[in-house]
XYZ file of C-alpha atoms in Angstrom:
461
model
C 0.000 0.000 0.000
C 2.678 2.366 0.466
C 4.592 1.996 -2.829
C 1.231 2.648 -4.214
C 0.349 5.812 -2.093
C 3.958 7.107 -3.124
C 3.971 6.056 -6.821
C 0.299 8.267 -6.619
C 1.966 11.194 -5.053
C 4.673 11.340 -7.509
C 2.287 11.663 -10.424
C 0.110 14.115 -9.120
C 3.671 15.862 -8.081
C 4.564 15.730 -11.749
C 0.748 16.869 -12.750
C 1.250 19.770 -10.836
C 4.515 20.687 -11.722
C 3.419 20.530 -15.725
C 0.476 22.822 -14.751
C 2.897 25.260 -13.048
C 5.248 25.036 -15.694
C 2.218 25.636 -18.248
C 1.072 28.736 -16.462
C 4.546 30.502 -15.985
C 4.759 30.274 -20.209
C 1.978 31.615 -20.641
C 2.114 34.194 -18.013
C 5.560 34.835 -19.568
C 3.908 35.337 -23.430
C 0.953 37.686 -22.412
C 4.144 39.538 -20.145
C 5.720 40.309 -23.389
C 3.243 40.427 -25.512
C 2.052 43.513 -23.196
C 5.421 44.550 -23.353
C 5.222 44.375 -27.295
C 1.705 45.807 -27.218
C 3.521 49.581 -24.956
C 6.061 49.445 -27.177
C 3.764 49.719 -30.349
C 1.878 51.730 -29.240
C -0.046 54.866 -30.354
C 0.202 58.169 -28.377
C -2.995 58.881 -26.453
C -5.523 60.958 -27.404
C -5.462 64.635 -25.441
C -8.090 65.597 -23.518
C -11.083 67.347 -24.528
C -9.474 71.510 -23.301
C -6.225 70.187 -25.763
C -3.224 72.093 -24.287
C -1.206 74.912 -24.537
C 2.575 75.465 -24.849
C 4.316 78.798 -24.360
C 7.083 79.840 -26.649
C 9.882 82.477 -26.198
C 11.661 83.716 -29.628
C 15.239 82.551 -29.783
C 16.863 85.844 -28.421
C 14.246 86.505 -25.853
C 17.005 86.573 -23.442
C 19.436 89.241 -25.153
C 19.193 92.607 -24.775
C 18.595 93.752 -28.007
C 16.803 96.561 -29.874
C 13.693 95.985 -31.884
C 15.829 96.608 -34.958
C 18.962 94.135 -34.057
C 16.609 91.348 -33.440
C 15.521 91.779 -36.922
C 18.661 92.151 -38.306
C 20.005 88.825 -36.620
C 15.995 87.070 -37.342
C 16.922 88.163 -41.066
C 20.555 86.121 -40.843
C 18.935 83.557 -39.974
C 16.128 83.939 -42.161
C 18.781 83.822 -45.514
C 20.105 80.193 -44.020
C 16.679 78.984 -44.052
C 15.695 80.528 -47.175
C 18.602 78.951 -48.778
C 17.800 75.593 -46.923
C 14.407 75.411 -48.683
C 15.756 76.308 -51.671
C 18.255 73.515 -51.248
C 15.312 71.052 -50.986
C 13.192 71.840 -53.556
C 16.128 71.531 -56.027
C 16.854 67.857 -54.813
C 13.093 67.463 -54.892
C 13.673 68.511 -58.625
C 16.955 66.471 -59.421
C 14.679 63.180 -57.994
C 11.865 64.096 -60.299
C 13.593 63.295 -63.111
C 15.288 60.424 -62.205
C 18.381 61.896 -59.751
C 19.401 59.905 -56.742
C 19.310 62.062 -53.411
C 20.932 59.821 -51.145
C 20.593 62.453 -47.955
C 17.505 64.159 -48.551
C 17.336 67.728 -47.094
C 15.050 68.858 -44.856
C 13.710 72.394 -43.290
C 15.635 73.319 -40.026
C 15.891 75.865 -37.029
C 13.337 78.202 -36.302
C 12.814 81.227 -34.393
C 10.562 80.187 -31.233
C 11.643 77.954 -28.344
C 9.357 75.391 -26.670
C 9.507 74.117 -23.134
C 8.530 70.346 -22.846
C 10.143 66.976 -20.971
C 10.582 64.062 -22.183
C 10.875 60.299 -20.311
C 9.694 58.975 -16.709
C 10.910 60.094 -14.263
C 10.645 63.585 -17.117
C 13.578 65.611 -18.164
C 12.890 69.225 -19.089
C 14.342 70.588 -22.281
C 13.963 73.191 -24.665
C 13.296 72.631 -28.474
C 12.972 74.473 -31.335
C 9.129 74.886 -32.834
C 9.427 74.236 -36.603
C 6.161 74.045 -38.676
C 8.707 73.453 -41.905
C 9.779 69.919 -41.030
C 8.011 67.223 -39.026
C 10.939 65.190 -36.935
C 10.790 65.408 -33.294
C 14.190 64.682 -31.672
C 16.709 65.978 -29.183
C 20.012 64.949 -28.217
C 20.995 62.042 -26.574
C 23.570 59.913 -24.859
C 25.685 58.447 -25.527
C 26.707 60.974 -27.843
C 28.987 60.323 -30.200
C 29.285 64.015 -31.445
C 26.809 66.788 -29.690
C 26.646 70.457 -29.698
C 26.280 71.764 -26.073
C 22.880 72.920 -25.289
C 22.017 74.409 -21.620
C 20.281 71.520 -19.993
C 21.686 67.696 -19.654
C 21.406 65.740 -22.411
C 18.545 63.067 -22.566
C 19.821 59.554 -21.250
C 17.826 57.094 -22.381
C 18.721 54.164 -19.701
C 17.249 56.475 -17.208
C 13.522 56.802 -18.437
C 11.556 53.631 -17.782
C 9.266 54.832 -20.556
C 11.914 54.560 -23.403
C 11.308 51.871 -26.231
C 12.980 51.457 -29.399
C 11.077 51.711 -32.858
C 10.704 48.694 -35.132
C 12.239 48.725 -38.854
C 8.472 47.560 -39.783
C 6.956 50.572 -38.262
C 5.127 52.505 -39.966
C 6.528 56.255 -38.923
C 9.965 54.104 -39.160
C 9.083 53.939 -43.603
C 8.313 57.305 -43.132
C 11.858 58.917 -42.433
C 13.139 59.900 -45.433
C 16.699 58.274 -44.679
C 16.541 54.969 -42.754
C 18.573 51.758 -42.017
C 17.589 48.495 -39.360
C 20.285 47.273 -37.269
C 20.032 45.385 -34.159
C 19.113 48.846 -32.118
C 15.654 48.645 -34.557
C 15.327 51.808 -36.901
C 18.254 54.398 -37.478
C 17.282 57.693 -38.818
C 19.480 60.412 -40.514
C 18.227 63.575 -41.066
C 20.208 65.847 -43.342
C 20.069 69.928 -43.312
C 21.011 72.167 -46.179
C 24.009 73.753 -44.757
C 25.633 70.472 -43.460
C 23.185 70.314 -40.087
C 22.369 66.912 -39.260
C 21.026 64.354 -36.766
C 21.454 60.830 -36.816
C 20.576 58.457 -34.030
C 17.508 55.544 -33.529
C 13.829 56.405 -33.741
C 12.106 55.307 -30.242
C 9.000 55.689 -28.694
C 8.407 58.255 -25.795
C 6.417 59.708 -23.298
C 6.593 63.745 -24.107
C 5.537 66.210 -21.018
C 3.958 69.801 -21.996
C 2.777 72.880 -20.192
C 4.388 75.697 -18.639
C 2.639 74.894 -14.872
C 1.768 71.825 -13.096
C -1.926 72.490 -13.621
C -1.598 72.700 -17.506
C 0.883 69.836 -17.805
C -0.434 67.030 -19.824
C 1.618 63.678 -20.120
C 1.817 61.449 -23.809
C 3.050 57.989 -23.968
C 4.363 56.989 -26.854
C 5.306 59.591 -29.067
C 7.741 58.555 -31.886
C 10.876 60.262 -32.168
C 14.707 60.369 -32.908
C 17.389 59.531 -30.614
C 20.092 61.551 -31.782
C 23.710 60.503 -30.828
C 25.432 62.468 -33.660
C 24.327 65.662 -34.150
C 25.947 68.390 -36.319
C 25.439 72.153 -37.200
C 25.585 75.580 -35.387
C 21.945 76.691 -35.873
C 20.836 74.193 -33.246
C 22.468 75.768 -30.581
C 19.170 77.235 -29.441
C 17.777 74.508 -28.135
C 18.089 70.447 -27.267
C 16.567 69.555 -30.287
C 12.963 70.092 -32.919
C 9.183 69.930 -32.787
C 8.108 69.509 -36.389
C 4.970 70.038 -36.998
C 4.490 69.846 -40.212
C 2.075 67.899 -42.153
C 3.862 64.881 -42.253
C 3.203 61.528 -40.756
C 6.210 61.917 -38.491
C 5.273 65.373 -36.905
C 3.452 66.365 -33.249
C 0.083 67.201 -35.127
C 0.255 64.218 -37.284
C 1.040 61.406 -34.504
C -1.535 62.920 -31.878
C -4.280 63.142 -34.871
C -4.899 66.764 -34.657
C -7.274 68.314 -36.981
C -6.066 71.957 -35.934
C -3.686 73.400 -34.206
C -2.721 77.437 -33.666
C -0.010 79.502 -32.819
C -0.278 83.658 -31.770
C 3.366 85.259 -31.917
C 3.682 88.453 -29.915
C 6.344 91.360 -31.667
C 9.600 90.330 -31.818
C 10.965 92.789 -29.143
C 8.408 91.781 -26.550
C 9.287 90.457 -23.164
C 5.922 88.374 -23.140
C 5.952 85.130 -24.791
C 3.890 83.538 -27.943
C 1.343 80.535 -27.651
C 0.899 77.260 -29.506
C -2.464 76.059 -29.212
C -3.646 72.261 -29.495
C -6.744 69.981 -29.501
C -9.758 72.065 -28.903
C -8.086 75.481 -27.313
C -7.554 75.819 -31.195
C -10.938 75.952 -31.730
C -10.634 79.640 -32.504
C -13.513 81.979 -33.032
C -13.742 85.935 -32.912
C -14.622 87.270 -29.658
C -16.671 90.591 -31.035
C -18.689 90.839 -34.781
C -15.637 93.616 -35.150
C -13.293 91.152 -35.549
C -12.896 89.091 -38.702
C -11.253 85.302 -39.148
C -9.953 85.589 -42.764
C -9.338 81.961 -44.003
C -7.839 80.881 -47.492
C -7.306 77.166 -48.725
C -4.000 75.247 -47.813
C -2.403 73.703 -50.864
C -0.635 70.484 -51.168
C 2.716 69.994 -52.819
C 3.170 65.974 -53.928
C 6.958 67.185 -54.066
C 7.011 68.876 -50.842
C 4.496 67.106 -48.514
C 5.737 68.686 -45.245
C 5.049 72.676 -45.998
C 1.711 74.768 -45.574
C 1.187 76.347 -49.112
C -0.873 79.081 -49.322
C -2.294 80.433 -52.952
C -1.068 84.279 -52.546
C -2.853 86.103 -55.822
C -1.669 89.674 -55.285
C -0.344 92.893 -53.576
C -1.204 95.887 -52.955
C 1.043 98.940 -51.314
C -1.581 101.476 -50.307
C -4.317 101.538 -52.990
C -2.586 100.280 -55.650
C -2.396 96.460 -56.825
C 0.971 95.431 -58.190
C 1.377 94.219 -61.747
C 2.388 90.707 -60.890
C 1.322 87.898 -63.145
C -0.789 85.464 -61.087
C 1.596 82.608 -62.322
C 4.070 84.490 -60.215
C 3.404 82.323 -56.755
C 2.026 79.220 -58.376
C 3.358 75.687 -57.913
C 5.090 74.625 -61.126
C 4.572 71.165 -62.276
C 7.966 69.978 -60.999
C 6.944 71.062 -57.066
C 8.573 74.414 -56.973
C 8.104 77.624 -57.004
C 4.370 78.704 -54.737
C 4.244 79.990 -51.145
C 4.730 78.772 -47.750
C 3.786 79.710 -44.497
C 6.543 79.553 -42.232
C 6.767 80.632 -38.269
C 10.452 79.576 -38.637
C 11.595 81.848 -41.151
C 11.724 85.904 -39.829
C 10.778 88.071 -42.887
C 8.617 87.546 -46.170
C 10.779 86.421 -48.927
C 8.754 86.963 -52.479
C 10.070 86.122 -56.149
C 12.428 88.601 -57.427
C 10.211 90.252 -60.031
C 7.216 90.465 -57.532
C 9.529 92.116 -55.372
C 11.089 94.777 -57.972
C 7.745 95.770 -57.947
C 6.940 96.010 -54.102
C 10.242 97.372 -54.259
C 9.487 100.077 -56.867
C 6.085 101.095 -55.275
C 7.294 101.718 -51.841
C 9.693 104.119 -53.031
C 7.274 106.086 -54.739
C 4.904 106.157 -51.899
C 6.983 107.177 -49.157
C 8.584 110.267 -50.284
C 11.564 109.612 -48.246
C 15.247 109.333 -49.930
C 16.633 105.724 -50.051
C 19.421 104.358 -48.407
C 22.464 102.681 -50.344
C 24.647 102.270 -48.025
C 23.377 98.448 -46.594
C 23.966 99.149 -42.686
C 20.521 97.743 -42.088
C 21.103 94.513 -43.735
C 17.533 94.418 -45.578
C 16.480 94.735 -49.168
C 15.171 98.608 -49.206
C 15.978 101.103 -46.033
C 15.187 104.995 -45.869
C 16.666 107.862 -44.597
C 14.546 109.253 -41.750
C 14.429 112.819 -41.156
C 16.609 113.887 -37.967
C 14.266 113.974 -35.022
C 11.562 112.072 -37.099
C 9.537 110.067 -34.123
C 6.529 108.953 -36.551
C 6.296 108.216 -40.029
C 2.683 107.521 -42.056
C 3.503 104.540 -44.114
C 1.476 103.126 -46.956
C -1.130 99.767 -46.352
C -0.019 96.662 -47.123
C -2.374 93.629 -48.212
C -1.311 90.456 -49.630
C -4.336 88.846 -51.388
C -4.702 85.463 -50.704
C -7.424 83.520 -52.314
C -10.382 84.027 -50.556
C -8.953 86.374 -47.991
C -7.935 89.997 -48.136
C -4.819 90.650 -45.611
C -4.136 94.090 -44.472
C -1.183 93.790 -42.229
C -0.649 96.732 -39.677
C 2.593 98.949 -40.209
C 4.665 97.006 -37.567
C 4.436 94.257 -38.971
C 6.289 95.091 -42.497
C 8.137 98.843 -41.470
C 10.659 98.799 -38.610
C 12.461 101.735 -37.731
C 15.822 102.835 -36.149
C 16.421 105.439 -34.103
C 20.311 104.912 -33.922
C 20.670 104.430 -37.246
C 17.682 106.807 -38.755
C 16.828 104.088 -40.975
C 13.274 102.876 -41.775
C 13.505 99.497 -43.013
C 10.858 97.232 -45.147
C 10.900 93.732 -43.774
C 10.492 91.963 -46.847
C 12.931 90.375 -49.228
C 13.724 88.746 -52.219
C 13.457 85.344 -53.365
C 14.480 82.863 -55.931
C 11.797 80.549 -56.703
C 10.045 79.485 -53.419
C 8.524 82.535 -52.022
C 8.042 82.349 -47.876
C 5.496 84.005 -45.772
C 7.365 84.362 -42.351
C 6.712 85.462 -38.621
C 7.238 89.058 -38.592
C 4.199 89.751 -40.692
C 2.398 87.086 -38.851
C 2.710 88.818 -35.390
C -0.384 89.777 -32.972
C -2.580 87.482 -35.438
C -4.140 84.056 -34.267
C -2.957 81.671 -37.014
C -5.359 78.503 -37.287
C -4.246 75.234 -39.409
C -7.432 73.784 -39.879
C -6.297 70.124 -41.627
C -9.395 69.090 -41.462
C -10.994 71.573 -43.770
C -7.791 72.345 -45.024
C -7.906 76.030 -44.758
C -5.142 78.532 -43.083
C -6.985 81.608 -40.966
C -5.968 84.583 -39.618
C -7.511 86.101 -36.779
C -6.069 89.901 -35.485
C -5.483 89.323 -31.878
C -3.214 90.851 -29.123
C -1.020 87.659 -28.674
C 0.880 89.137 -25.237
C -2.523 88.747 -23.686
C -3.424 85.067 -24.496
């Protein structure tokens, strides 16, 4: 009876022992298969208010005149401008059967966000670009890194941190990639040499200025960067694209519309960026006016915010520019973006003779030659001149008449005596940019795909 009682207890031993073996494997699978599932994951939707993020311009912190901030925005600006230019004519070269092996992208900017990124978070500063669509910052190890004012992002320290798959889907949409055994390597290439290189990964991003308006979002795909190159990045730890591709902020959190109000670029106060429904923008009186015209897509360029500009007028009179002027040509260039990272308008050459030509006649003031105020077209101002009546300024957008206040185009110098038109000329891609964009509520409806301006006193949002 015994060897029988102890033969029965070792099978039931075994029995149980398969069982427990059984469970831990499958406890094990649906472990990493939730593992897996976090990793994969989609960044959560925002809540219903959406969020806001304040921005401070790039030399918010210098003590600069009105007029040198321009005149270092408009340095800047000519890097950019040339940047663009750079990638529409490997856009070009591709179209007709060219090889781009490191496709150039938009860079820099001119406004600074505050966000963290990783659990426990990390606070940072990046640059807000609405010309490219890459998030990334710097991170360790770094293999080359340009010093920035807060530590560099170290990956091993946020429990939050996952690496991207070579079969995901924002992975294919980099436009230079490679799979190794750290998953999906990105390179992203800049017109004047400016690049970041590193491994896509998934994220959790913190935004908001206070704890109250701090919202937290898992999952947020972005680039690693361990090799990072170029001077004009200086600013901050890294980008926020958010342009209209599937690898930018708007794009991954499924945002139909998103806004941004820039204050003038010599105030102390900073500008907004407005997401989920607090861009839900709608005049506050009947005196005010939304102006909206329709955003245009560029197969070639799939990133920007074209606009269809039709006309301009200095004071009463419309300029004799052919319409064709700012159209798209077939090969994706030429046409007009809408850019918060570029300082100044930029307009094609012959469109600006012609703003040029009117301005002079208009203003009755001698013009300067001798190029101390680094724009396009500068007058002499009268000695002890403290106001000057300058003529109205509209650029005709389709479906929306925009009268821009004088601020916004005229800047003047008392050191100097110069009064200065903040516009300049372009080859081929023409460039609305901030400075005329200033104290208006700019809404990117992608829903409805329409661009509207709103007049609003932006220091006060």
């Amino acid at each position: 009876m015994a060897a029988v009682s102890l033969r029965s207890f070792g099978y039931l031993q075994l029995l149980l022992l398969i069982v427990f073996i059984t469970t831990l494997f499958i406890n094990t699978l649906a472990f990493s298969s939730s593992l897996s599932t976090r990793a994969l994951q989609k960044p959560n939707k925002l809540p219903s208010h959406g969020f806001r993020v304040r921005l401070k311009h790039v030399d918010h912190v210098k003590n600069l005149t009105r007029f040198e901030r321009l005149r270092r925005g408009v340095a800047r600006g000519k890097n950019r401008l040339h940047r663009l230019n750079a990638m529409v004519l490997a856009a070009a070269n591709a179209s007709v059967g060219d090889q781009v092996k490191a496709p150039v992208v938009a860079g820099n900017g001119e406004f600074l966000m505050k966000l963290a990124i990783g659990s426990p978070p990390r606070s940072f500063s990046a640059i807000m670009d609405t010309g490219s669509d890459l998030i990334w910052t710097q991170c360790k190890p770094c293999q080359q890194c340009f010093d920035q004012a807060t530590p560099i992002f170290d990956p091993k320290q946020s429990s939050s941190f996952s690496k991207i798959s070579c079969r995901s889907e924002l992975c294919g949409a980099l436009p230079t990639s490679t799979c190794s055994s750290d998953g999906c390597e990105y390179l992203y290439t800049y017109g004047d040499s400016s690049s970041t290189q590193g491994v896509l990964a998934f994220e959790t991003f913190t935004f908001g200025d206070s704890t109250e308006d701090q919202i937290s979002i898992p999952g947020l795909g972005f680039g690693c960067g361990n090799d990072n190159n170029g001077d004009g990045f200086s600013q901050g730890a890294g980008l926020v694209g958010l342009g209209r591709g599937p690898l930018s902020l708007v794009s991954q959190l499924k945002e139909q519309k998103f806004a941004y109000c820039l204050t003038a670029i010599d105030d102390s106060k900073p500008s907004s960026l407005l997401l989920g429904s607090l861009a839900n923008i709608t005049p506050k009186t009947s005196k005010d006016e939304m102006k909206a015209t329709p955003l245009i897509k560029n197969p070639s360029q799939p990133s920007f915010y074209y606009l269809s500009l039709q006309g301009i007028s200095v004071g009463g009179t419309q300029l004799s520019i052919p319409k064709s002027t700012f159209e798209l040509h077939d090969d994706g260039s030429g046409g007009v973006i809408i850019d918060s990272g570029t300082t100044i308008t930029y307009i094609e050459s012959t469109a600006f003779s012609s703003l040029k030509n009117e301005f002079i006649a208009q203003m009755n003031l001698p013009v300067d030659d001798s190029g101390t105020g680094g724009l396009d077209l500068c007058f002499n101002l009268p000695a002890g001149t403290t106001q000057v009546e300058v003529p109205k300024l509209t650029f005709h957008f389709k479906g929306a008449d925009l009268e821009l206040p004088g601020e916004n185009y005229m800047i003047g110098d008392s050191k100097t005596g110069l009064l200065c038109l903040a516009i300049g000329s372009s080859r081929g891609m023409s460039i609305f940019g901030n400075l005329q964009q200033q104290n208006f509520m700019v809404v990117h409806d992608l829903q409805e795909e329409t661009l509207s301006f709103l007049p609003t006193q932006c220091d006060s949002i």
